[in-house]
Amino acid sequence: MIDLTGDTVTEETLLKGCQAHGADGTIIIGTMLSGCPAEFIVEEEVADSSGQDIQDETGSVVKGKIKYLRV
């Protein structure tokens, strides 16, 4: 027997389609990311290996884009 009463996993925090046991012992199927678009792009500042922002010749912080695809 395993005490699951302290577990915090829920359908919303478990990846879509994955299976686990909830804190009450019932089997749950994940729904996390089920409503996400097929792709989205996040734009964020680019930093060097020491964590400092990279700036262009005008002093503006360089931004990069990360493209996420749902597969």
mmCIF file with all atom_site columns, C-alpha atoms in Angstrom:
data_model
loop_
_atom_site.group_PDB
_atom_site.id
_atom_site.type_symbol
_atom_site.label_atom_id
_atom_site.label_alt_id
_atom_site.label_comp_id
_atom_site.label_asym_id
_atom_site.label_entity_id
_atom_site.label_seq_id
_atom_site.pdbx_PDB_ins_code
_atom_site.Cartn_x
_atom_site.Cartn_y
_atom_site.Cartn_z
_atom_site.occupancy
_atom_site.B_iso_or_equiv
_atom_site.pdbx_formal_charge
_atom_site.auth_seq_id
_atom_site.auth_comp_id
_atom_site.auth_asym_id
_atom_site.auth_atom_id
_atom_site.pdbx_PDB_model_num
ATOM 1  C CA . MET A 1 1  ? 0.000  0.000  0.000   1.00 0.00 ? 1  MET A CA 1
ATOM 2  C CA . ILE A 1 2  ? 1.157  3.491  -0.837  1.00 0.00 ? 2  ILE A CA 1
ATOM 3  C CA . ASP A 1 3  ? -0.245 6.627  0.813   1.00 0.00 ? 3  ASP A CA 1
ATOM 4  C CA . LEU A 1 4  ? -1.337 8.925  -2.029  1.00 0.00 ? 4  LEU A CA 1
ATOM 5  C CA . THR A 1 5  ? -3.205 11.448 0.129   1.00 0.00 ? 5  THR A CA 1
ATOM 6  C CA . GLY A 1 6  ? -0.381 13.990 -0.155  1.00 0.00 ? 6  GLY A CA 1
ATOM 7  C CA . ASP A 1 7  ? -0.119 13.748 -3.944  1.00 0.00 ? 7  ASP A CA 1
ATOM 8  C CA . THR A 1 8  ? -1.024 16.891 -5.876  1.00 0.00 ? 8  THR A CA 1
ATOM 9  C CA . VAL A 1 9  ? -1.380 15.615 -9.441  1.00 0.00 ? 9  VAL A CA 1
ATOM 10 C CA . THR A 1 10 ? -4.672 16.482 -11.124 1.00 0.00 ? 10 THR A CA 1
ATOM 11 C CA . GLU A 1 11 ? -6.071 16.041 -14.610 1.00 0.00 ? 11 GLU A CA 1
ATOM 12 C CA . GLU A 1 12 ? -5.063 19.642 -15.352 1.00 0.00 ? 12 GLU A CA 1
ATOM 13 C CA . THR A 1 13 ? -1.434 19.210 -14.210 1.00 0.00 ? 13 THR A CA 1
ATOM 14 C CA . LEU A 1 14 ? -0.845 15.847 -15.909 1.00 0.00 ? 14 LEU A CA 1
ATOM 15 C CA . LEU A 1 15 ? 0.050  15.844 -19.612 1.00 0.00 ? 15 LEU A CA 1
ATOM 16 C CA . LYS A 1 16 ? -2.850 15.046 -21.921 1.00 0.00 ? 16 LYS A CA 1
ATOM 17 C CA . GLY A 1 17 ? -3.359 11.309 -22.298 1.00 0.00 ? 17 GLY A CA 1
ATOM 18 C CA . CYS A 1 18 ? -1.065 10.283 -19.439 1.00 0.00 ? 18 CYS A CA 1
ATOM 19 C CA . GLN A 1 19 ? -2.495 8.179  -16.645 1.00 0.00 ? 19 GLN A CA 1
ATOM 20 C CA . ALA A 1 20 ? -1.877 8.406  -12.891 1.00 0.00 ? 20 ALA A CA 1
ATOM 21 C CA . HIS A 1 21 ? -3.614 7.933  -9.564  1.00 0.00 ? 21 HIS A CA 1
ATOM 22 C CA . GLY A 1 22 ? -5.142 10.933 -7.843  1.00 0.00 ? 22 GLY A CA 1
ATOM 23 C CA . ALA A 1 23 ? -4.760 11.618 -4.128  1.00 0.00 ? 23 ALA A CA 1
ATOM 24 C CA . ASP A 1 24 ? -7.959 9.652  -3.499  1.00 0.00 ? 24 ASP A CA 1
ATOM 25 C CA . GLY A 1 25 ? -6.598 6.650  -5.406  1.00 0.00 ? 25 GLY A CA 1
ATOM 26 C CA . THR A 1 26 ? -8.807 6.977  -8.468  1.00 0.00 ? 26 THR A CA 1
ATOM 27 C CA . ILE A 1 27 ? -7.225 6.745  -11.897 1.00 0.00 ? 27 ILE A CA 1
ATOM 28 C CA . ILE A 1 28 ? -7.004 10.069 -13.708 1.00 0.00 ? 28 ILE A CA 1
ATOM 29 C CA . ILE A 1 29 ? -6.199 10.876 -17.327 1.00 0.00 ? 29 ILE A CA 1
ATOM 30 C CA . GLY A 1 30 ? -4.252 14.058 -17.959 1.00 0.00 ? 30 GLY A CA 1
ATOM 31 C CA . THR A 1 31 ? -5.710 17.004 -19.845 1.00 0.00 ? 31 THR A CA 1
ATOM 32 C CA . MET A 1 32 ? -2.810 19.486 -19.556 1.00 0.00 ? 32 MET A CA 1
ATOM 33 C CA . LEU A 1 33 ? -2.090 21.255 -22.870 1.00 0.00 ? 33 LEU A CA 1
ATOM 34 C CA . SER A 1 34 ? -5.229 19.817 -24.483 1.00 0.00 ? 34 SER A CA 1
ATOM 35 C CA . GLY A 1 35 ? -6.436 23.313 -25.317 1.00 0.00 ? 35 GLY A CA 1
ATOM 36 C CA . CYS A 1 36 ? -3.141 24.631 -26.666 1.00 0.00 ? 36 CYS A CA 1
ATOM 37 C CA . PRO A 1 37 ? -2.806 25.731 -30.267 1.00 0.00 ? 37 PRO A CA 1
ATOM 38 C CA . ALA A 1 38 ? -0.898 23.526 -32.713 1.00 0.00 ? 38 ALA A CA 1
ATOM 39 C CA . GLU A 1 39 ? 1.957  26.048 -32.661 1.00 0.00 ? 39 GLU A CA 1
ATOM 40 C CA . PHE A 1 40 ? 2.876  29.248 -30.877 1.00 0.00 ? 40 PHE A CA 1
ATOM 41 C CA . ILE A 1 41 ? 5.856  31.567 -30.792 1.00 0.00 ? 41 ILE A CA 1
ATOM 42 C CA . VAL A 1 42 ? 7.423  33.107 -27.697 1.00 0.00 ? 42 VAL A CA 1
ATOM 43 C CA . GLU A 1 43 ? 9.654  36.138 -28.093 1.00 0.00 ? 43 GLU A CA 1
ATOM 44 C CA . GLU A 1 44 ? 12.201 36.723 -25.346 1.00 0.00 ? 44 GLU A CA 1
ATOM 45 C CA . GLU A 1 45 ? 15.427 38.537 -24.694 1.00 0.00 ? 45 GLU A CA 1
ATOM 46 C CA . VAL A 1 46 ? 18.662 36.791 -25.654 1.00 0.00 ? 46 VAL A CA 1
ATOM 47 C CA . ALA A 1 47 ? 21.390 36.482 -23.000 1.00 0.00 ? 47 ALA A CA 1
ATOM 48 C CA . ASP A 1 48 ? 25.031 35.504 -23.147 1.00 0.00 ? 48 ASP A CA 1
ATOM 49 C CA . SER A 1 49 ? 26.548 32.591 -21.200 1.00 0.00 ? 49 SER A CA 1
ATOM 50 C CA . SER A 1 50 ? 26.885 34.757 -18.070 1.00 0.00 ? 50 SER A CA 1
ATOM 51 C CA . GLY A 1 51 ? 23.218 35.752 -18.157 1.00 0.00 ? 51 GLY A CA 1
ATOM 52 C CA . GLN A 1 52 ? 23.747 39.308 -19.422 1.00 0.00 ? 52 GLN A CA 1
ATOM 53 C CA . ASP A 1 53 ? 21.382 40.682 -22.061 1.00 0.00 ? 53 ASP A CA 1
ATOM 54 C CA . ILE A 1 54 ? 22.870 40.952 -25.541 1.00 0.00 ? 54 ILE A CA 1
ATOM 55 C CA . GLN A 1 55 ? 22.452 44.391 -27.084 1.00 0.00 ? 55 GLN A CA 1
ATOM 56 C CA . ASP A 1 56 ? 22.667 45.515 -30.692 1.00 0.00 ? 56 ASP A CA 1
ATOM 57 C CA . GLU A 1 57 ? 24.700 48.479 -31.929 1.00 0.00 ? 57 GLU A CA 1
ATOM 58 C CA . THR A 1 58 ? 21.942 50.917 -30.883 1.00 0.00 ? 58 THR A CA 1
ATOM 59 C CA . GLY A 1 59 ? 21.839 49.574 -27.320 1.00 0.00 ? 59 GLY A CA 1
ATOM 60 C CA . SER A 1 60 ? 18.540 47.762 -27.738 1.00 0.00 ? 60 SER A CA 1
ATOM 61 C CA . VAL A 1 61 ? 18.243 44.324 -26.192 1.00 0.00 ? 61 VAL A CA 1
ATOM 62 C CA . VAL A 1 62 ? 18.272 41.593 -28.840 1.00 0.00 ? 62 VAL A CA 1
ATOM 63 C CA . LYS A 1 63 ? 15.205 39.366 -28.808 1.00 0.00 ? 63 LYS A CA 1
ATOM 64 C CA . GLY A 1 64 ? 14.861 35.864 -30.188 1.00 0.00 ? 64 GLY A CA 1
ATOM 65 C CA . LYS A 1 65 ? 11.870 33.756 -31.060 1.00 0.00 ? 65 LYS A CA 1
ATOM 66 C CA . ILE A 1 66 ? 11.158 30.244 -29.881 1.00 0.00 ? 66 ILE A CA 1
ATOM 67 C CA . LYS A 1 67 ? 8.613  28.302 -31.893 1.00 0.00 ? 67 LYS A CA 1
ATOM 68 C CA . TYR A 1 68 ? 6.750  25.513 -30.128 1.00 0.00 ? 68 TYR A CA 1
ATOM 69 C CA . LEU A 1 69 ? 4.938  22.864 -32.129 1.00 0.00 ? 69 LEU A CA 1
ATOM 70 C CA . ARG A 1 70 ? 2.464  20.453 -30.667 1.00 0.00 ? 70 ARG A CA 1
ATOM 71 C CA . VAL A 1 71 ? 3.188  16.987 -32.014 1.00 0.00 ? 71 VAL A CA 1
#
